[in-house]
């Protein structure tokens, strides 16, 4: 079950690095505009600082998750699993907030939360064994 946890966590981390890129580095570009919805140039500029900050949250959760994966592969101390749960659990919680707070973004919330959900469930099951 730990392998499923690690694969789910790695996919979640990769997706959230991509989200970081779109929010923090490519916010003004066509891909981010297509992903996050149509916006005027003024709206894009007004929200750029918020998107930059939010993107870095996604990056930091990815980094936490990757460090957890490294520890889980290198040690049996439980530190890796704990970090995987912190990173992917936070990703999952954010997806749930999006899902329940914005019905128009439910598809995005499911996309954002699927790999973290797999990682959280598999990590908990791996720890229970």
Coordinates of N, CA, C and O in Angstrom, one line a residue:
X1 N 0.8 -1.2 0.0 CA 0.0 0.0 0.0 C 0.9 1.3 0.0 O 0.4 2.3 -0.5
X2 N 2.1 1.1 0.6 CA 3.0 2.3 0.6 C 3.3 2.7 -0.8 O 3.5 3.9 -1.1
X3 N 3.5 1.8 -1.8 CA 3.8 2.1 -3.1 C 2.7 3.0 -3.8 O 2.9 4.0 -4.4
X4 N 1.4 2.6 -3.5 CA 0.3 3.3 -4.0 C 0.3 4.7 -3.4 O 0.0 5.7 -4.1
X5 N 0.6 4.8 -2.1 CA 0.7 6.1 -1.4 C 1.8 7.0 -2.1 O 1.5 8.2 -2.4
X6 N 2.9 6.4 -2.4 CA 4.0 7.2 -3.0 C 3.7 7.6 -4.4 O 3.9 8.8 -4.8
X7 N 3.1 6.7 -5.2 CA 2.7 7.1 -6.5 C 1.6 8.2 -6.5 O 1.7 9.2 -7.2
X8 N 0.6 8.0 -5.7 CA -0.4 9.1 -5.6 C 0.1 10.4 -5.1 O -0.2 11.5 -5.6
X9 N 1.0 10.3 -4.1 CA 1.7 11.6 -3.6 C 2.5 12.2 -4.7 O 2.5 13.5 -4.8
X10 N 3.3 11.4 -5.4 CA 4.1 12.0 -6.5 C 3.3 12.7 -7.6 O 3.6 13.8 -8.1
X11 N 2.2 12.0 -8.0 CA 1.3 12.6 -9.0 C 0.6 13.9 -8.4 O 0.5 14.9 -9.2
X12 N 0.2 13.9 -7.2 CA -0.3 15.1 -6.5 C 0.7 16.2 -6.5 O 0.4 17.4 -6.8
X13 N 1.9 15.9 -6.2 CA 3.0 16.9 -6.1 C 3.2 17.5 -7.5 O 3.3 18.7 -7.7
X14 N 3.3 16.6 -8.5 CA 3.5 17.1 -9.9 C 2.4 18.0 -10.3 O 2.7 19.1 -10.9
X15 N 1.2 17.6 -10.1 CA 0.0 18.5 -10.5 C 0.1 19.8 -9.8 O -0.1 20.9 -10.4
X16 N 0.5 19.8 -8.5 CA 0.5 21.1 -7.8 C 1.7 22.0 -8.2 O 1.6 23.2 -8.1
X17 N 2.8 21.4 -8.6 CA 3.9 22.2 -9.2 C 3.4 22.8 -10.5 O 3.7 24.0 -10.8
X18 N 2.6 22.1 -11.3 CA 2.0 22.7 -12.5 C 1.1 23.8 -12.2 O 1.1 24.9 -12.8
X19 N 0.3 23.6 -11.1 CA -0.6 24.7 -10.7 C 0.2 25.9 -10.2 O -0.2 27.1 -10.5
X20 N 1.3 25.7 -9.5 CA 2.2 26.7 -9.1 C 2.6 27.5 -10.3 O 2.6 28.7 -10.3
X21 N 3.1 26.8 -11.3 CA 3.6 27.4 -12.5 C 2.5 28.3 -13.1 O 2.8 29.5 -13.5
X22 N 1.3 27.8 -13.3 CA 0.3 28.6 -13.9 C -0.1 29.8 -13.0 O -0.3 30.9 -13.6
X23 N -0.2 29.7 -11.7 CA -0.6 30.8 -10.9 C 0.5 31.8 -10.6 O 0.2 33.0 -10.6
X24 N 1.7 31.3 -10.5 CA 2.8 32.2 -10.1 C 3.7 32.7 -11.2 O 4.2 33.8 -11.2
X25 N 3.8 31.9 -12.3 CA 4.7 32.3 -13.3 C 4.0 32.6 -14.7 O 4.5 33.4 -15.4
X26 N 2.9 32.0 -14.9 CA 2.2 32.2 -16.2 C 0.8 32.8 -16.1 O 0.0 32.6 -16.9
X27 N 0.6 33.5 -15.0 CA -0.8 34.0 -14.7 C -1.3 34.8 -15.8 O -2.5 34.8 -16.1
X28 N -0.5 35.6 -16.4 CA -1.0 36.5 -17.5 C -1.1 35.9 -18.9 O -1.5 36.5 -19.8
X29 N -0.7 34.6 -18.9 CA -0.6 33.9 -20.2 C -2.0 33.3 -20.6 O -2.9 33.1 -19.8
X30 N -2.1 32.8 -21.8 CA -3.3 32.2 -22.3 C -3.7 30.9 -21.6 O -4.9 30.6 -21.5
X31 N -2.7 30.1 -21.2 CA -3.1 28.8 -20.6 C -3.7 29.0 -19.2 O -4.8 28.4 -18.9
X32 N -3.2 29.9 -18.4 CA -3.8 30.2 -17.1 C -5.2 30.9 -17.3 O -6.1 30.5 -16.6
X33 N -5.3 31.8 -18.3 CA -6.6 32.4 -18.5 C -7.7 31.4 -18.9 O -8.8 31.4 -18.5
X34 N -7.3 30.4 -19.8 CA -8.2 29.4 -20.2 C -8.5 28.4 -19.0 O -9.7 28.0 -18.9
X35 N -7.6 28.2 -18.2 CA -7.8 27.3 -17.1 C -8.7 27.9 -16.0 O -9.6 27.3 -15.5
X36 N -8.4 29.1 -15.6 CA -9.0 29.8 -14.5 C -10.2 30.7 -14.9 O -10.8 31.2 -14.0
X37 N -10.5 30.7 -16.2 CA -11.7 31.4 -16.6 C -11.3 32.8 -17.3 O -10.3 33.3 -17.1
X38 N -12.3 33.2 -18.1 CA -12.0 34.4 -18.8 C -12.0 35.6 -17.9 O -12.7 35.7 -16.9
X39 N -11.0 36.5 -18.1 CA -10.9 37.7 -17.3 C -10.4 38.8 -18.2 O -9.6 38.6 -19.1
X40 N -10.7 40.0 -17.8 CA -10.2 41.2 -18.5 C -8.8 41.4 -18.1 O -8.3 40.8 -17.1
X41 N -8.1 42.2 -18.8 CA -6.7 42.5 -18.5 C -6.6 43.1 -17.1 O -5.7 42.8 -16.3
X42 N -7.5 44.0 -16.8 CA -7.6 44.6 -15.5 C -7.8 43.6 -14.4 O -7.1 43.7 -13.3
X43 N -8.6 42.6 -14.6 CA -8.9 41.6 -13.6 C -7.6 40.7 -13.4 O -7.3 40.4 -12.2
X44 N -7.0 40.4 -14.5 CA -5.7 39.6 -14.4 C -4.7 40.3 -13.6 O -4.0 39.8 -12.7
X45 N -4.5 41.6 -13.9 CA -3.5 42.4 -13.2 C -3.9 42.6 -11.7 O -3.0 42.5 -10.8
X46 N -5.2 42.8 -11.4 CA -5.6 43.0 -10.0 C -5.4 41.7 -9.2 O -5.2 41.8 -8.0
X47 N -5.6 40.5 -9.8 CA -5.5 39.3 -9.1 C -4.1 38.6 -9.1 O -3.9 37.6 -8.4
X48 N -3.2 39.2 -9.9 CA -1.9 38.6 -10.0 C -1.1 38.4 -8.7 O -0.5 37.4 -8.5
X49 N -1.1 39.4 -7.8 CA -0.5 39.2 -6.5 C -1.1 38.1 -5.7 O -0.4 37.3 -5.0
X50 N -2.4 37.9 -5.7 CA -3.1 36.8 -5.0 C -2.7 35.5 -5.7 O -2.5 34.5 -4.9
X51 N -2.7 35.4 -7.0 CA -2.4 34.2 -7.7 C -0.9 33.8 -7.4 O -0.6 32.6 -7.2
X52 N 0.0 34.8 -7.4 CA 1.4 34.5 -7.0 C 1.5 33.8 -5.7 O 2.1 32.8 -5.5
X53 N 0.8 34.4 -4.7 CA 0.9 33.8 -3.3 C 0.2 32.5 -3.3 O 0.8 31.5 -2.7
X54 N -0.9 32.3 -3.9 CA -1.6 31.0 -3.9 C -0.7 29.9 -4.6 O -0.7 28.8 -4.2
X55 N -0.1 30.3 -5.7 CA 0.8 29.4 -6.4 C 1.9 28.9 -5.5 O 2.3 27.7 -5.5
X56 N 2.5 29.8 -4.7 CA 3.6 29.4 -3.8 C 3.1 28.4 -2.7 O 3.8 27.5 -2.3
X57 N 1.8 28.6 -2.3 CA 1.3 27.6 -1.3 C 1.3 26.2 -2.0 O 1.6 25.2 -1.4
X58 N 0.9 26.2 -3.3 CA 0.9 24.9 -4.0 C 2.3 24.3 -4.1 O 2.5 23.1 -3.9
X59 N 3.2 25.2 -4.4 CA 4.6 24.7 -4.5 C 5.1 24.2 -3.1 O 5.7 23.1 -3.1
X60 N 4.8 24.9 -2.1 CA 5.3 24.4 -0.7 C 4.7 23.1 -0.3 O 5.3 22.2 0.3
X61 N 3.4 22.9 -0.7 CA 2.8 21.6 -0.4 C 3.4 20.5 -1.2 O 3.6 19.4 -0.7
X62 N 3.8 20.8 -2.4 CA 4.5 19.8 -3.3 C 5.9 19.5 -2.7 O 6.2 18.3 -2.6
X63 N 6.6 20.5 -2.3 CA 7.9 20.3 -1.7 C 7.8 19.4 -0.4 O 8.5 18.4 -0.2
X64 N 6.8 19.7 0.4 CA 6.6 18.9 1.6 C 6.3 17.4 1.3 O 6.9 16.5 1.9
X65 N 5.5 17.3 0.3 CA 5.1 15.9 -0.2 C 6.3 15.2 -0.7 O 6.5 14.0 -0.4
X66 N 7.1 15.8 -1.5 CA 8.3 15.2 -2.1 C 9.3 14.8 -1.0 O 9.9 13.7 -1.1
X67 N 9.5 15.7 -0.1 CA 10.4 15.3 1.0 C 9.9 14.1 1.8 O 10.6 13.2 2.2
X68 N 8.5 14.1 1.9 CA 7.9 12.9 2.6 C 8.2 11.6 1.8 O 8.5 10.6 2.3
X69 N 8.1 11.7 0.5 CA 8.3 10.6 -0.4 C 9.8 10.1 -0.2 O 10.0 8.9 0.0
X70 N 10.7 11.0 -0.2 CA 12.1 10.7 0.0 C 12.3 9.9 1.3 O 13.0 8.9 1.4
X71 N 11.8 10.5 2.4 CA 11.9 9.9 3.7 C 11.2 8.5 3.8 O 11.7 7.6 4.4
X72 N 10.0 8.4 3.1 CA 9.3 7.1 3.2 C 10.1 6.0 2.4 O 10.1 4.9 2.9
X73 N 10.8 6.4 1.4 CA 11.6 5.4 0.7 C 12.9 5.1 1.4 O 13.4 4.0 1.2
X74 N 13.4 6.1 2.1 CA 14.8 5.9 2.7 C 14.7 5.4 4.2 O 15.8 5.0 4.7
X75 N 13.6 5.5 4.8 CA 13.5 5.2 6.3 C 12.2 4.6 6.7 O 11.2 4.8 6.0
X76 N 12.2 3.8 7.7 CA 11.0 3.3 8.3 C 10.6 4.0 9.5 O 9.8 3.5 10.3
X77 N 11.0 5.2 9.7 CA 10.7 6.0 10.9 C 9.3 6.5 11.0 O 8.9 6.9 12.1
X78 N 8.6 6.6 9.9 CA 7.3 7.2 9.9 C 7.3 8.7 9.5 O 6.2 9.3 9.3
X79 N 8.4 9.3 9.5 CA 8.5 10.7 9.1 C 8.0 10.9 7.7 O 7.3 11.9 7.5
X80 N 8.4 10.1 6.8 CA 8.0 10.2 5.4 C 6.5 10.2 5.3 O 5.8 11.0 4.6
X81 N 5.9 9.2 5.9 CA 4.4 9.0 5.9 C 3.7 10.2 6.5 O 2.7 10.7 6.0
X82 N 4.3 10.7 7.6 CA 3.7 11.9 8.2 C 3.8 13.1 7.3 O 2.8 13.9 7.1
X83 N 4.9 13.3 6.6 CA 5.0 14.5 5.7 C 4.1 14.3 4.5 O 3.5 15.3 4.0
X84 N 4.0 13.0 4.0 CA 3.0 12.8 2.9 C 1.6 13.2 3.3 O 0.9 13.8 2.5
X85 N 1.3 12.8 4.5 CA -0.1 13.1 5.0 C -0.3 14.6 5.2 O -1.4 15.2 4.9
X86 N 0.7 15.3 5.6 CA 0.6 16.8 5.8 C 0.4 17.4 4.4 O -0.5 18.3 4.2
X87 N 1.3 17.1 3.5 CA 1.2 17.7 2.1 C 0.0 17.3 1.4 O -0.8 18.2 0.9
X88 N -0.3 16.0 1.2 CA -1.5 15.6 0.5 C -2.8 15.9 1.2 O -3.8 16.2 0.6
X89 N -2.7 15.8 2.5 CA -3.9 16.1 3.3 C -4.3 17.6 3.2 O -5.5 17.9 3.0
X90 N -3.3 18.5 3.1 CA -3.6 19.9 2.9 C -4.1 20.1 1.5 O -5.0 21.0 1.3
X91 N -3.6 19.4 0.5 CA -4.0 19.5 -0.9 C -5.5 19.1 -1.0 O -6.3 19.8 -1.6
X92 N -5.8 18.0 -0.3 CA -7.2 17.5 -0.3 C -8.1 18.4 0.4 O -9.2 18.7 -0.1
X93 N -7.7 19.0 1.5 CA -8.5 19.9 2.2 C -8.8 21.2 1.4 O -10.0 21.7 1.3
X94 N -7.8 21.7 0.6 CA -8.1 22.8 -0.2 C -9.0 22.5 -1.4 O -9.9 23.3 -1.7
X95 N -8.9 21.2 -1.9 CA -9.9 20.8 -2.9 C -11.3 20.7 -2.4 O -12.2 21.1 -3.1
X96 N -11.4 20.3 -1.2 CA -12.8 20.2 -0.6 C -13.3 21.6 -0.3 O -14.5 21.8 -0.6
X97 N -12.5 22.5 0.1 CA -13.0 23.9 0.2 C -13.5 24.4 -1.1 O -14.5 25.0 -1.2
X98 N -12.7 24.2 -2.2 CA -13.1 24.7 -3.5 C -14.4 24.0 -3.9 O -15.3 24.7 -4.4
X99 N -14.5 22.7 -3.7 CA -15.7 22.0 -4.1 C -16.9 22.5 -3.5 O -18.0 22.7 -4.1
X100 N -16.9 22.8 -2.2 CA -18.1 23.2 -1.4 C -18.4 24.7 -1.5 O -19.5 25.1 -1.3
X101 N -17.3 25.5 -1.8 CA -17.5 26.9 -1.8 C -17.9 27.5 -3.2 O -18.4 28.6 -3.3
X102 N -17.6 26.7 -4.2 CA -17.8 27.3 -5.6 C -18.3 26.2 -6.5 O -17.5 25.5 -7.1
X103 N -19.6 26.0 -6.6 CA -20.2 24.9 -7.4 C -19.7 25.0 -8.9 O -19.5 23.9 -9.5
X104 N -19.4 26.1 -9.4 CA -18.9 26.2 -10.8 C -17.5 25.6 -11.0 O -17.0 25.4 -12.1
X105 N -16.7 25.4 -9.9 CA -15.4 24.9 -9.9 C -15.2 23.5 -9.4 O -14.2 23.0 -9.1
X106 N -16.4 22.8 -9.4 CA -16.3 21.4 -8.8 C -15.5 20.5 -9.6 O -14.8 19.6 -9.1
X107 N -15.5 20.6 -10.9 CA -14.6 19.8 -11.8 C -13.1 20.0 -11.5 O -12.4 19.1 -11.3
X108 N -12.8 21.3 -11.3 CA -11.4 21.6 -10.9 C -11.0 21.1 -9.6 O -9.9 20.6 -9.4
X109 N -12.0 21.1 -8.6 CA -11.7 20.6 -7.3 C -11.5 19.1 -7.3 O -10.6 18.6 -6.6
X110 N -12.3 18.4 -8.1 CA -12.1 17.0 -8.2 C -10.7 16.7 -8.9 O -10.0 15.8 -8.4
X111 N -10.4 17.4 -9.9 CA -9.1 17.2 -10.5 C -8.0 17.5 -9.5 O -7.0 16.7 -9.4
X112 N -8.1 18.5 -8.8 CA -7.1 19.0 -7.8 C -7.0 18.0 -6.6 O -5.9 17.8 -6.0
X113 N -8.1 17.3 -6.3 CA -8.2 16.5 -5.1 C -8.0 15.0 -5.3 O -7.8 14.3 -4.3
X114 N -8.1 14.5 -6.5 CA -8.1 13.1 -6.7 C -6.8 12.4 -6.3 O -6.9 11.4 -5.5
X115 N -5.7 12.9 -6.8 CA -4.4 12.2 -6.4 C -4.1 12.4 -4.9 O -3.7 11.4 -4.3
X116 N -4.4 13.6 -4.3 CA -4.2 13.7 -2.9 C -5.1 12.7 -2.1 O -4.6 12.1 -1.1
X117 N -6.3 12.5 -2.5 CA -7.2 11.6 -1.9 C -6.6 10.2 -1.9 O -6.6 9.4 -0.9
X118 N -6.2 9.8 -3.1 CA -5.6 8.4 -3.2 C -4.4 8.3 -2.3 O -4.2 7.3 -1.6
X119 N -3.5 9.3 -2.2 CA -2.3 9.3 -1.4 C -2.7 9.2 0.1 O -2.1 8.5 0.9
X120 N -3.7 10.0 0.5 CA -4.1 10.0 1.9 C -4.7 8.7 2.3 O -4.3 8.1 3.4
X121 N -5.6 8.1 1.5 CA -6.2 6.8 1.9 C -5.1 5.8 1.9 O -5.1 4.9 2.8
X122 N -4.3 5.7 0.9 CA -3.2 4.7 0.8 C -2.2 4.8 2.0 O -1.8 3.8 2.5
X123 N -1.9 6.0 2.3 CA -0.9 6.2 3.4 C -1.5 5.8 4.8 O -0.9 5.1 5.5
X124 N -2.8 6.1 5.0 CA -3.4 5.7 6.2 C -3.5 4.2 6.3 O -3.2 3.6 7.3
X125 N -3.9 3.6 5.2 CA -3.9 2.1 5.1 C -2.6 1.5 5.3 O -2.4 0.4 6.0
X126 N -1.5 2.1 4.7 CA -0.2 1.5 4.9 C 0.3 1.6 6.4 O 1.0 0.7 6.9
X127 N -0.1 2.7 7.0 CA 0.2 2.9 8.4 C -0.5 1.9 9.4 O -0.1 1.5 10.4
X128 N -1.7 1.5 8.9 CA -2.6 0.7 9.7 C -2.1 -0.8 9.7 O -2.5 -1.6 10.6
X129 N -1.3 -1.1 8.7 CA -0.9 -2.5 8.6 C 0.2 -2.8 9.5 O 1.1 -2.1 9.8

